[in-house]
Short mmCIF file of C-alpha atoms and ligand atoms in Angstrom, two decimals:
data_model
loop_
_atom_site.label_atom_id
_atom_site.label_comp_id
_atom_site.label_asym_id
_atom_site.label_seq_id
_atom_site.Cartn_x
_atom_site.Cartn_y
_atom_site.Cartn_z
CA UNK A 695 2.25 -7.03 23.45
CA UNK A 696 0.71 -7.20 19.95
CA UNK A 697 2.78 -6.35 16.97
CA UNK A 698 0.22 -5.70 14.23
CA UNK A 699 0.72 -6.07 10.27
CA UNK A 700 -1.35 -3.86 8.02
CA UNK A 701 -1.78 -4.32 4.09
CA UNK A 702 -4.19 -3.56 1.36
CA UNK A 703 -5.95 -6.54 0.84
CA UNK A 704 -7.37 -5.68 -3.00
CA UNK A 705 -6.28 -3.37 -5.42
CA UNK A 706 -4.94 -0.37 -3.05
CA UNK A 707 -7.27 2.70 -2.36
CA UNK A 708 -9.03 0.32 0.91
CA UNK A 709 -8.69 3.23 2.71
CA UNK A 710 -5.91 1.97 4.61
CA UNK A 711 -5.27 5.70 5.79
CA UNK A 712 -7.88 5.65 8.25
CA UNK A 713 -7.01 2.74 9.72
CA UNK A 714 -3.71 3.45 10.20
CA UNK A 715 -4.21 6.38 11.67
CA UNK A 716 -6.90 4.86 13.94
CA UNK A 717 -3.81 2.37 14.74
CA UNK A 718 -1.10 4.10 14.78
CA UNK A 719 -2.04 6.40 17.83
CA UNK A 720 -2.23 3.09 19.56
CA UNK A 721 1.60 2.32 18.50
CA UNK A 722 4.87 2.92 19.60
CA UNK A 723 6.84 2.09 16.67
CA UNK A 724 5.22 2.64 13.35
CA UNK A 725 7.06 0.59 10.44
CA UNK A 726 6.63 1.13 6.39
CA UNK A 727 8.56 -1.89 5.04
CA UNK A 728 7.92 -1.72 1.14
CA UNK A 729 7.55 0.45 -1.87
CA UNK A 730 8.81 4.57 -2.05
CA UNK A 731 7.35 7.94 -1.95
CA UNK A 732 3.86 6.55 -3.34
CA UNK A 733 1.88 5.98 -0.53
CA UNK A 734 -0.01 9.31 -0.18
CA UNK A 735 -1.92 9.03 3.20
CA UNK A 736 -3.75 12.09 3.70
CA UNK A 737 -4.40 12.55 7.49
CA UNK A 738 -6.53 14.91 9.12
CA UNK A 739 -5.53 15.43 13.05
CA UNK A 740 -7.18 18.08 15.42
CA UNK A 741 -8.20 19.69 11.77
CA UNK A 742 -5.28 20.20 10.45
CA UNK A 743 -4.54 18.03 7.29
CA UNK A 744 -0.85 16.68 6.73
CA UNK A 745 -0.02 14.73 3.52
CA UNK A 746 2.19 12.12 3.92
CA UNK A 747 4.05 9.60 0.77
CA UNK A 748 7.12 8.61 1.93
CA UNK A 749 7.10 8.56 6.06
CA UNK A 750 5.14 6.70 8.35
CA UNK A 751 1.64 8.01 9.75
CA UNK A 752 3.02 7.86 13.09
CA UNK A 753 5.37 10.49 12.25
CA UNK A 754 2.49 13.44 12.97
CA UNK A 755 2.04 12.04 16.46
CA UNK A 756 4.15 12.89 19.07
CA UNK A 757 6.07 10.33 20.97
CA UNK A 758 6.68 7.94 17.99
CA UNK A 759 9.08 6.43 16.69
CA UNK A 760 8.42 6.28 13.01
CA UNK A 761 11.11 3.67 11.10
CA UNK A 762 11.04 3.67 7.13
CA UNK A 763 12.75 -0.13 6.25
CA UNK A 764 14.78 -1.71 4.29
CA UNK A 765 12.04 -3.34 1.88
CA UNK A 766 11.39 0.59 0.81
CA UNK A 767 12.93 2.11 -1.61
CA UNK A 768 14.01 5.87 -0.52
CA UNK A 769 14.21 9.16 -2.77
CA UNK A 770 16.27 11.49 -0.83
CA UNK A 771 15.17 14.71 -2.00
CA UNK A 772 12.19 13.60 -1.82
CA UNK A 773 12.22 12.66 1.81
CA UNK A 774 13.83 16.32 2.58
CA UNK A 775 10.89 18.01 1.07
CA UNK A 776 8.82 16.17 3.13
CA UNK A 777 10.75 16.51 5.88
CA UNK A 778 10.59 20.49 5.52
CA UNK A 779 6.74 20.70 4.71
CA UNK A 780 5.95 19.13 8.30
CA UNK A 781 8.28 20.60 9.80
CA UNK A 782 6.64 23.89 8.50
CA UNK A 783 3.35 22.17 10.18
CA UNK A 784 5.24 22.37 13.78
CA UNK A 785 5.79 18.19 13.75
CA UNK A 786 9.24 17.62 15.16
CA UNK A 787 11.35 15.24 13.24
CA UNK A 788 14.68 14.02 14.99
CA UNK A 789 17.32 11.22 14.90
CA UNK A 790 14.90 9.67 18.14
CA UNK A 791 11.41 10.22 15.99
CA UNK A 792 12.71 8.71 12.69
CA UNK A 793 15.02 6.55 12.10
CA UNK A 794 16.05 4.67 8.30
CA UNK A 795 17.24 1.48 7.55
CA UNK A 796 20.99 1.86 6.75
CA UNK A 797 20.48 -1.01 4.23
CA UNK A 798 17.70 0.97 2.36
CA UNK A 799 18.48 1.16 -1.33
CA UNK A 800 18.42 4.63 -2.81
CA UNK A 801 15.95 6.39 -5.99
CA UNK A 802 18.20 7.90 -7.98
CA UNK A 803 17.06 11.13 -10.58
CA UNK A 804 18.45 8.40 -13.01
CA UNK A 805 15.99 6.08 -11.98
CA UNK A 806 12.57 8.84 -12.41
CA UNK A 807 14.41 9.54 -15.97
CA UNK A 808 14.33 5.88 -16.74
CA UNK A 809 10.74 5.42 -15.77
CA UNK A 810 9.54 8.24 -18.17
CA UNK A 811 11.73 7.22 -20.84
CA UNK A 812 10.46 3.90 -20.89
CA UNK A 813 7.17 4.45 -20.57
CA UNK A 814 7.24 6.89 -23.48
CA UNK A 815 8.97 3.87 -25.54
CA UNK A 816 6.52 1.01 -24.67
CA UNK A 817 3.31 0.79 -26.96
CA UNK A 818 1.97 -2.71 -26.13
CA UNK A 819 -0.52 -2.54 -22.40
CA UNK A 820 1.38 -0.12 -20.29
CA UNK A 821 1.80 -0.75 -16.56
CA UNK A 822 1.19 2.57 -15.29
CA UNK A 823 3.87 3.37 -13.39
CA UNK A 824 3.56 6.57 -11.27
CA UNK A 825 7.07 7.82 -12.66
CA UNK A 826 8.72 8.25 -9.62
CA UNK A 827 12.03 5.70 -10.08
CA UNK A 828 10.58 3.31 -8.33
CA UNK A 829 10.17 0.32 -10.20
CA UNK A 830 14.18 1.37 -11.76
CA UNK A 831 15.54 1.10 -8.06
CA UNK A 832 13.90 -1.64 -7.43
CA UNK A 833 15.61 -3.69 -10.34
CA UNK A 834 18.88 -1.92 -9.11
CA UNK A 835 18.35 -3.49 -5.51
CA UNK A 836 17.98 -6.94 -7.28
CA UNK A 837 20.51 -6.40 -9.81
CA UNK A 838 22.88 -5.65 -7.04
CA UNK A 839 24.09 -2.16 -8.30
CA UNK A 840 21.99 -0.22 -5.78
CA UNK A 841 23.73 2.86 -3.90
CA UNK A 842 22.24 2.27 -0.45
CA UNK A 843 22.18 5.13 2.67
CA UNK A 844 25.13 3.23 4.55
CA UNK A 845 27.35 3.83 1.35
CA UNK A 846 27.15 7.11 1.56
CA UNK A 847 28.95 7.37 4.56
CA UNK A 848 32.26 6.78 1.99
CA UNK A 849 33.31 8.55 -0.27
CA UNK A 850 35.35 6.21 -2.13
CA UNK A 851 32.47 3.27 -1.63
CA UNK A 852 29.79 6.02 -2.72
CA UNK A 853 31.93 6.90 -5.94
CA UNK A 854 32.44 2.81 -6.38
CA UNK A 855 29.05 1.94 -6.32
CA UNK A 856 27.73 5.16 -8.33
CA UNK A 857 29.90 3.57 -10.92
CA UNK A 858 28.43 0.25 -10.89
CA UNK A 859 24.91 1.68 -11.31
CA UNK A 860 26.41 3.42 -14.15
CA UNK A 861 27.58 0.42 -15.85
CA UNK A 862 24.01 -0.31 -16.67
CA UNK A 863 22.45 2.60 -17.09
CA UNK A 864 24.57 4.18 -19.36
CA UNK A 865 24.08 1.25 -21.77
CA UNK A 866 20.49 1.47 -21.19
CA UNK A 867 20.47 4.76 -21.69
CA UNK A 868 21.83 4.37 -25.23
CA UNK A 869 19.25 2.03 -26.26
CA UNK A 870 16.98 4.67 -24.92
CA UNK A 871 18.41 7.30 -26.87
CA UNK A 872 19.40 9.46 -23.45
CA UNK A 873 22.64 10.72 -23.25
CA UNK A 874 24.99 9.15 -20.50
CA UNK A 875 24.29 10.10 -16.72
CA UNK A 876 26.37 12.86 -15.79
CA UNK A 877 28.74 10.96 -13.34
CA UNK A 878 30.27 14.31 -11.40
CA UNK A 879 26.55 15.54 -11.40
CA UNK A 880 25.13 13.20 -9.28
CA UNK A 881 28.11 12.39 -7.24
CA UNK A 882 27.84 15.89 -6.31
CA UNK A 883 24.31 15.69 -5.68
CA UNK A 884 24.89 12.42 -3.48
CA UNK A 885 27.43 13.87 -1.44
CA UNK A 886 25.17 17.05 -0.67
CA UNK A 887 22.50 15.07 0.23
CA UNK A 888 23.98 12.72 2.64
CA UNK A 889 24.15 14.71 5.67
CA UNK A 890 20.61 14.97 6.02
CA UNK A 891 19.85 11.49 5.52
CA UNK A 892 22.74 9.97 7.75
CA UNK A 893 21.78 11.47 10.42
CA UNK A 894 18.38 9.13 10.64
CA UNK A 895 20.45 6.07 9.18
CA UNK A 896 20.14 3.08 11.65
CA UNK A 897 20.31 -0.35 12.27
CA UNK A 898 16.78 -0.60 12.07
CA UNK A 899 16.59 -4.56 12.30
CA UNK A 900 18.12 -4.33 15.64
CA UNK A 901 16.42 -1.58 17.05
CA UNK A 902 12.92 -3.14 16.14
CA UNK A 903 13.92 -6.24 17.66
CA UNK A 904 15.18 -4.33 20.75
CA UNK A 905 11.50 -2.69 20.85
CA UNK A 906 10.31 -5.53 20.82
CA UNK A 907 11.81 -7.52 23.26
CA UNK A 908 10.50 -4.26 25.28
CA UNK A 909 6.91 -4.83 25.01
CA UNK A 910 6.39 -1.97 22.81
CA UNK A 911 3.58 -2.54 19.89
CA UNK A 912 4.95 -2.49 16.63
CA UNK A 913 2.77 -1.12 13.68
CA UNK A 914 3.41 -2.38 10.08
CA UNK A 915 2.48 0.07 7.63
CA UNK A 916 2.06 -1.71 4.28
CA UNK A 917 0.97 0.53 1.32
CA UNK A 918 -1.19 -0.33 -1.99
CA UNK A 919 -2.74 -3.62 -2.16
CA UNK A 920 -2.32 -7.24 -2.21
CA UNK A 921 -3.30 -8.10 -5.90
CA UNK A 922 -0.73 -5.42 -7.11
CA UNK A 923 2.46 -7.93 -5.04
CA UNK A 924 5.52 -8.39 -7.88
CA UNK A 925 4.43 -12.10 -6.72
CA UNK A 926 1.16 -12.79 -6.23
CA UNK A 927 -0.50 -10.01 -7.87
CA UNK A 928 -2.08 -9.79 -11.51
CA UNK A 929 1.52 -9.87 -12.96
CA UNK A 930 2.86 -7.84 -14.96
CA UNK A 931 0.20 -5.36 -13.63
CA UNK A 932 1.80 -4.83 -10.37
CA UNK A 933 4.34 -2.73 -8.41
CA UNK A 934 7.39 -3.45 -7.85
CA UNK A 935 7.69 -5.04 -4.34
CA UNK A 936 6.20 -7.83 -2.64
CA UNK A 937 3.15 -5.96 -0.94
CA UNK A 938 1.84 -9.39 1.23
CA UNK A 939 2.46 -9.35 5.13
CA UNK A 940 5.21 -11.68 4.73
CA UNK A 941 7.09 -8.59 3.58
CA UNK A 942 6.86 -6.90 6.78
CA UNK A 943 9.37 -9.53 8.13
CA UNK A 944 11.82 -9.28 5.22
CA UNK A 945 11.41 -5.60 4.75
CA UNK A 946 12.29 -4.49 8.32
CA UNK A 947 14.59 -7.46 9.54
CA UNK A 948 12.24 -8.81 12.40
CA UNK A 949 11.36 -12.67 12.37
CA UNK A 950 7.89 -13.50 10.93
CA UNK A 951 7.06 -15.05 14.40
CA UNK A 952 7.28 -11.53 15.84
CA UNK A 953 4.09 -10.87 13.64
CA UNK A 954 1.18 -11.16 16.08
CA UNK A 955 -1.83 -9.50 13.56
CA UNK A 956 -2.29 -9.17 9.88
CA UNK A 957 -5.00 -6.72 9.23
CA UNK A 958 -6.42 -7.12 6.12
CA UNK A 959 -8.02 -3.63 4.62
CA UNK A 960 -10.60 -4.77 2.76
CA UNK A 961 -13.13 -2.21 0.97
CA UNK A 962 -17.15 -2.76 0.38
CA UNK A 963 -17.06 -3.20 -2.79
CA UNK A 964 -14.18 -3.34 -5.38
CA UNK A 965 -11.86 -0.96 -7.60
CA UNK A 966 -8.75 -0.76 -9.56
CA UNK A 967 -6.46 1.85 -11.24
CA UNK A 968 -5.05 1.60 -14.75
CA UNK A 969 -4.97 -1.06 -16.68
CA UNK A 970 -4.99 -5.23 -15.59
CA UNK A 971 -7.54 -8.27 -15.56
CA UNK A 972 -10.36 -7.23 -13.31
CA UNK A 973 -13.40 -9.97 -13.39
CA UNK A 974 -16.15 -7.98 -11.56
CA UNK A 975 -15.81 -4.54 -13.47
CA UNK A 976 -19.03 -3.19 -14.20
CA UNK A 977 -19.44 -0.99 -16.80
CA UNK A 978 -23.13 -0.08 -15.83
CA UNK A 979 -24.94 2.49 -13.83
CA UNK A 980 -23.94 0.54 -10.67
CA UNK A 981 -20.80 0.97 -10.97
CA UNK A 982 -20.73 4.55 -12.32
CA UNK A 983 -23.15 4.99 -8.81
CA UNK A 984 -20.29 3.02 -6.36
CA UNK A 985 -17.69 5.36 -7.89
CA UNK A 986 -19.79 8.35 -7.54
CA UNK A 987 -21.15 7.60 -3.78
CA UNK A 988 -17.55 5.86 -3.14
CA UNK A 989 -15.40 9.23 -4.61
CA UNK A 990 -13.19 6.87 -6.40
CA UNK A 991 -11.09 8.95 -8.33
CA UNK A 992 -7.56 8.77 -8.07
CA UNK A 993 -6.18 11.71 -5.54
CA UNK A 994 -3.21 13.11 -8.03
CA UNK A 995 -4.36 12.37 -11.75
CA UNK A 996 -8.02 12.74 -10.85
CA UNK A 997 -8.88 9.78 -13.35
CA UNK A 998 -12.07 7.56 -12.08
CA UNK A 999 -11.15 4.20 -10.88
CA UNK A 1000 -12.62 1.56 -12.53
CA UNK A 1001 -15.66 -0.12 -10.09
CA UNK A 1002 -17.00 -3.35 -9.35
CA UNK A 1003 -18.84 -5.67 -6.94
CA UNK A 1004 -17.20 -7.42 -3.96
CA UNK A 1005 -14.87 -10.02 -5.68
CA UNK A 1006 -14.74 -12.28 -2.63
CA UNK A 1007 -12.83 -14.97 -4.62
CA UNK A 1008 -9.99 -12.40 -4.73
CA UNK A 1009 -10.21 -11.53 -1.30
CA UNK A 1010 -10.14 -15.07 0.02
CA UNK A 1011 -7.10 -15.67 -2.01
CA UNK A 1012 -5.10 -12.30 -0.64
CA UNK A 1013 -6.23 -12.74 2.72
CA UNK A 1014 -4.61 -16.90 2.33
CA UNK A 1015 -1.42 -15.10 1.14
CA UNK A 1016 -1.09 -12.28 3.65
CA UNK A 1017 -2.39 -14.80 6.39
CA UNK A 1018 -4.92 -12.11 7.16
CA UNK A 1019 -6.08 -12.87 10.73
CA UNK A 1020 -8.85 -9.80 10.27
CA UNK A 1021 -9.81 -7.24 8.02
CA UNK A 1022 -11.28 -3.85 8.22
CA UNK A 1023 -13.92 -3.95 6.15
CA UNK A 1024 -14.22 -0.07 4.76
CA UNK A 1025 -16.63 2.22 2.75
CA UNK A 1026 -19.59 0.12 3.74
CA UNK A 1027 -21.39 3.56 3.42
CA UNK A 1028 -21.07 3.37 -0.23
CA UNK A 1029 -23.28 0.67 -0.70
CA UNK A 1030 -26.25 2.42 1.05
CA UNK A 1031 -29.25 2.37 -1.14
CA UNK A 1032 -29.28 -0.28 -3.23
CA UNK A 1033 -31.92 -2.64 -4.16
CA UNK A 1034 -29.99 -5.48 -4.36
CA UNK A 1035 -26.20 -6.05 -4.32
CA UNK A 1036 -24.00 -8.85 -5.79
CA UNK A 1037 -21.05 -10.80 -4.45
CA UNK A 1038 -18.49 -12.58 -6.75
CA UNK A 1039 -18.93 -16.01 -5.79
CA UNK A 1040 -16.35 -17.88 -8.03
CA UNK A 1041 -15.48 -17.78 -11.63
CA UNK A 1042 -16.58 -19.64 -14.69
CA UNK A 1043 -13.78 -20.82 -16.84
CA UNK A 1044 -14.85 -22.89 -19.99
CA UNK A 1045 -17.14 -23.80 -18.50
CA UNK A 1046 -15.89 -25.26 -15.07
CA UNK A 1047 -16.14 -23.21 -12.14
CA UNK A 1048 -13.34 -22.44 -9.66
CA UNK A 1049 -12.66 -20.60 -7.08
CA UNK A 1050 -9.19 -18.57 -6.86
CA UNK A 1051 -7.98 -16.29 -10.01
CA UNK A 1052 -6.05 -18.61 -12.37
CA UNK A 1053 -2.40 -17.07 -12.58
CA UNK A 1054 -2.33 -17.31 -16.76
CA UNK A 1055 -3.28 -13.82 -18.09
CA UNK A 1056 -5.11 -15.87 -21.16
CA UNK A 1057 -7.47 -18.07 -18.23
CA UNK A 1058 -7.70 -14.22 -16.22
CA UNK A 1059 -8.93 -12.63 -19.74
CA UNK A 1060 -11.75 -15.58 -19.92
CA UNK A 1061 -12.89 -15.64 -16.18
CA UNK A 1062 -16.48 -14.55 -15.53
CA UNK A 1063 -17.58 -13.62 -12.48
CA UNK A 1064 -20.27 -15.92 -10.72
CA UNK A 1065 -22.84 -13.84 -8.86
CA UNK A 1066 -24.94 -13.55 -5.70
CA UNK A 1067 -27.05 -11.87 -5.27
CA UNK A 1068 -28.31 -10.16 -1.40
CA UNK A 1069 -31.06 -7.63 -0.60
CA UNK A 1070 -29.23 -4.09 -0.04
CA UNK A 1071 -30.69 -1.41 2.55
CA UNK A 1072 -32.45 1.91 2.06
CA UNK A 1073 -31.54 3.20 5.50
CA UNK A 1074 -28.10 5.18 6.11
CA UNK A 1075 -25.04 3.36 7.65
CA UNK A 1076 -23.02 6.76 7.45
CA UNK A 1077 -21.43 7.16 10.74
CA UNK A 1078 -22.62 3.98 12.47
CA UNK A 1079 -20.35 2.77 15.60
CA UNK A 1080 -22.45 0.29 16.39
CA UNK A 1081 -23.71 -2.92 15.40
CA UNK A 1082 -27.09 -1.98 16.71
CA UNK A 1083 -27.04 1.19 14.61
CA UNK A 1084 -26.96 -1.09 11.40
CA UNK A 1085 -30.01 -2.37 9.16
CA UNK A 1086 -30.57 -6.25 9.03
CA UNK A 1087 -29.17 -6.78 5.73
CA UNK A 1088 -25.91 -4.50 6.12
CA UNK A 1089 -25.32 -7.22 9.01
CA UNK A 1090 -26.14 -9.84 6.60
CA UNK A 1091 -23.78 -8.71 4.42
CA UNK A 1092 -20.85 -7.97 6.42
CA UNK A 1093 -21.46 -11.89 7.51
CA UNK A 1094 -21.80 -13.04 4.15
CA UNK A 1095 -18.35 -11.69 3.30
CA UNK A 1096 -16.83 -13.06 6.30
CA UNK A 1097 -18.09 -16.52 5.59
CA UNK A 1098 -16.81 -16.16 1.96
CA UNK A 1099 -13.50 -14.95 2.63
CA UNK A 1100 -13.05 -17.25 5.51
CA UNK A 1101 -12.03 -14.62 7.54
CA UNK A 1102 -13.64 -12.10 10.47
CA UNK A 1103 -14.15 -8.48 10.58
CA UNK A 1104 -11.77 -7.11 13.43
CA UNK A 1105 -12.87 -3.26 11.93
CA UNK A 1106 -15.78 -1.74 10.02
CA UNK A 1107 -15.47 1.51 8.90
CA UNK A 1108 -18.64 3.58 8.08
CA UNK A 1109 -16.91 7.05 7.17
CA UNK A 1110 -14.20 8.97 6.49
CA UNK A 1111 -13.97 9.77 10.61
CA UNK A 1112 -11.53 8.12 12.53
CA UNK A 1113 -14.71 7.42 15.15
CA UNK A 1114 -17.45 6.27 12.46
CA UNK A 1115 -15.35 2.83 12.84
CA UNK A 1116 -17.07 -0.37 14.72
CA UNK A 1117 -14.63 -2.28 16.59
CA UNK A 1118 -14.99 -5.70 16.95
CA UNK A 1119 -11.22 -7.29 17.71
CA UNK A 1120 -9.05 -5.03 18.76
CA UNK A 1121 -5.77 -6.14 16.39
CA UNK A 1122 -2.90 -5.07 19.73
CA UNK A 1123 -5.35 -7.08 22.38
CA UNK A 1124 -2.82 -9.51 24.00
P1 GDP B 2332 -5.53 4.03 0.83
O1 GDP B 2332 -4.96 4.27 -0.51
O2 GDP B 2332 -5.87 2.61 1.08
O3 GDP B 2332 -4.72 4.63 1.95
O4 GDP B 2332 -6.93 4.72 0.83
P2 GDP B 2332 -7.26 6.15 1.40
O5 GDP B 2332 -6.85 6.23 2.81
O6 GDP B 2332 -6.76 7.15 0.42
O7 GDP B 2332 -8.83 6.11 1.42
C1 GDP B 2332 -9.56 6.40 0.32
C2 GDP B 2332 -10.67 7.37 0.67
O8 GDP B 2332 -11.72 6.69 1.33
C3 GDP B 2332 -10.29 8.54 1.56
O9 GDP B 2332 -10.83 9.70 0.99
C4 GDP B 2332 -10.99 8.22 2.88
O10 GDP B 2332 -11.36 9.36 3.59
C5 GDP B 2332 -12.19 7.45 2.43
N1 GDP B 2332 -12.72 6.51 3.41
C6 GDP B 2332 -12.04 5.68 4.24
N2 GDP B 2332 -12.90 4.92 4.94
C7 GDP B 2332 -14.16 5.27 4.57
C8 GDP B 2332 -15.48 4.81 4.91
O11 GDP B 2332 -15.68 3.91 5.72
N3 GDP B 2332 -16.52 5.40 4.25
C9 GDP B 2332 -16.36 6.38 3.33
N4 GDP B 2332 -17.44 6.89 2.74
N5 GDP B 2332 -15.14 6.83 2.98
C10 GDP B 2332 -14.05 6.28 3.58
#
């Protein structure tokens, strides 16, 4: 059996919810191994519409078991609202259906407070953070003063390690000008709290690698994109994990040779949120047209994205570091109508060319994009499932990419619908 890694293969926003959702009824174990409670997967099943950020898409679906790892970082107030909404929606959520890395460091209120604070502070290029602690708990994990599910089985390791976070913060908070974390506070708040969670806490590592040895197909749930990695991404406009498949492995506890599929989601064209280098931004009608066709505007803030052609220089390079074995290629919709579309080809850099994205932000800020250029289509590839539904040059596209990223489409997606999707290699085949 197949155990199948999925990650955003640009910028986030692929439309990685469809897939995994298309996926994950095919799954037994559904896995998110990095980042927190900013996923938000919308998912529509049987009409009704459930909005996920924290859990697993395989949580809706009966007979799952959904598993949030130890490369996540875990807010747990957050995760009992969630908890309650579905439950409100009639999904059932028990110790068999969801289970949490024991080892999964916690987002703290002190963490959301640092966010805000600092972002209030900082006037030179801000990253953009969504607020939520994240980034905070991550450099808590690292910094080795994280409070982490298992400790709060303890009270007297819970109150020790509640003090070494507050080492740190409290000085930070000074700098800051916030006054010190009340200690009893969130103690309190800890201890309240810990029922709830402890009851899904589990050695996840060794329950995936039981699964495994089972036969059951393991899905990977990666969330935003590959160029936003804390590695590999356009540093320092990035989040705060490592996003690449590689994570899956580290984030969960399973060997990488227990990865049989990386599924790259790869989108028709490109975008990008907030700030960060961004070669083939157009600032023209087309790309005010592929954000209007493409409804690329963020979910929660509502702010456009910022649009541009299909960098395939970037998506070479992301699906070289993910080890993408396929992509599903998405939104290929949005390019319906066109005269003519462009490809980035390569870059030109003082006048050489190359071909990946220099990492210096000063060679990033002077890349141009090198174009080609393809005739587009005037027919409608809305709902095609397919290839024989497609024009001639959507075709020629699709294999233009694939020759350019060096990679094969497994998916194409031609609509929001789970069944406008074209299925060419099925990522859990043997
Ligand atoms: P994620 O951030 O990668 O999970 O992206 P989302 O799942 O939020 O997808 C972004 C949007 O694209 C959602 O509104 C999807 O319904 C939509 N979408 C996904 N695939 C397609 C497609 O092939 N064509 C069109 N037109 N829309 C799509």
């Amino acid at each position: 059996m197949a155990n199948v890694v999925v990650v955003g293969a640009q910028w986030g926003d692929e439309g990685k919810g469809k897939i995994v959702d298309w996926l994950s009824e095919r799954a037994d174990v559904i896995a998110r191994f990095q980042g927190g409670h900013n996923a938000g997967h919308t998912l529509v099943i049987d009409g009704e519409v459930f909005k996920l950020s924290l859990l697993p898409s395989g949580i809706v679906r009966g007979g799952k078991l959904s598993v949030i790892g130890n490369g996540v970082v875990l807010d747990p107030w957050h995760l009992e609202s969630e908890i309650k909404g579905l439950r409100s929606q009639g999904v059932e959520i028990t110790p068999d259906t969801l289970m949490i890395a024991e080892n999964t460091p916690l987002i703290l209120p002190i963490h959301g407070e640092l966010d805000r604070a600092r972002e209030a502070q900082i006037s030179v290029a801000k990253i953009g953070t969504t607020g939520r602690g994240i980034g905070p708990a991550y450099e808590d994990k690292v910094g080795r003063r994280s409070v982490r599910v298992a400790d709060l089985a303890d009270d007297a390791t819970l109150e020790l390690r509640v003090d070494r976070a507050l080492v740190h913060h409290d000085a930070l908070r000074r700098g800051l000008g916030l006054e010190p974390v009340d200690r009893a506070d969130l103690v309190a708040k800890l201890r309240a709290i810990a029922p709830t969670l402890l009851e899904y806490a589990a050695p996840v590592w060794k329950v995936l690698n039981e699964k495994r040895k089972a036969g059951k197909r393991i899905l990977f749930e990666g969330a935003q994109g590959a160029l936003l990695d804390i590695d590999f991404g356009t540093y320092p406009f990035v989040t705060s994990s490592n996003v690449i498949a590689g994570q899956a492995a580290t984030g969960t506890g399973i060997g990488p040779g227990s990865i049989d599929f990386v599924l790259g989601i790869v989108k028709a064209y490109t975008t990008r949120v907030g700030e960060g280098p961004f070669p083939a931004e157009l600032d023209d009608a087309d790309g005010q047209r592929l954000g209007e066709r493409g409804h690329e505007f963020g979910t929660v803030t509502g702010r456009k994205r910022r649009c541009g052609w299909f960098d395939a220089v970037l998506v070479r390079q992301t699906c070289a570091t993910s080890g993408v074995n396929g992509i599903a290629f998405t939104k290929l919709d949005v390019l319906d109508g066109f005269d003519t579309l462009k490809i980035c080809v390569g870059y030109e850099l003082d006048g050489e060319r190359v071909d990946y994205l220099p990492t210096a932000a000063d060679h990033q800020a002077r890349c141009t994009p090198i174009y080609e250029e393809m005739p587009g289509w005037h027919e409608s590839t809305e709902g095609a499932r397919s290839w024989a539904d497609l024009p001639a040059n959507a075709i020629k596209y699709v294999r233009r990419v694939e020759e350019l990223i060096d990679c094969p489409v497994a998916l194409l997606s031609t609509s929001p619908e789970r069944e406008d999707t074209i299925l060419v290699t099925d990522p859990f085949a043997d």
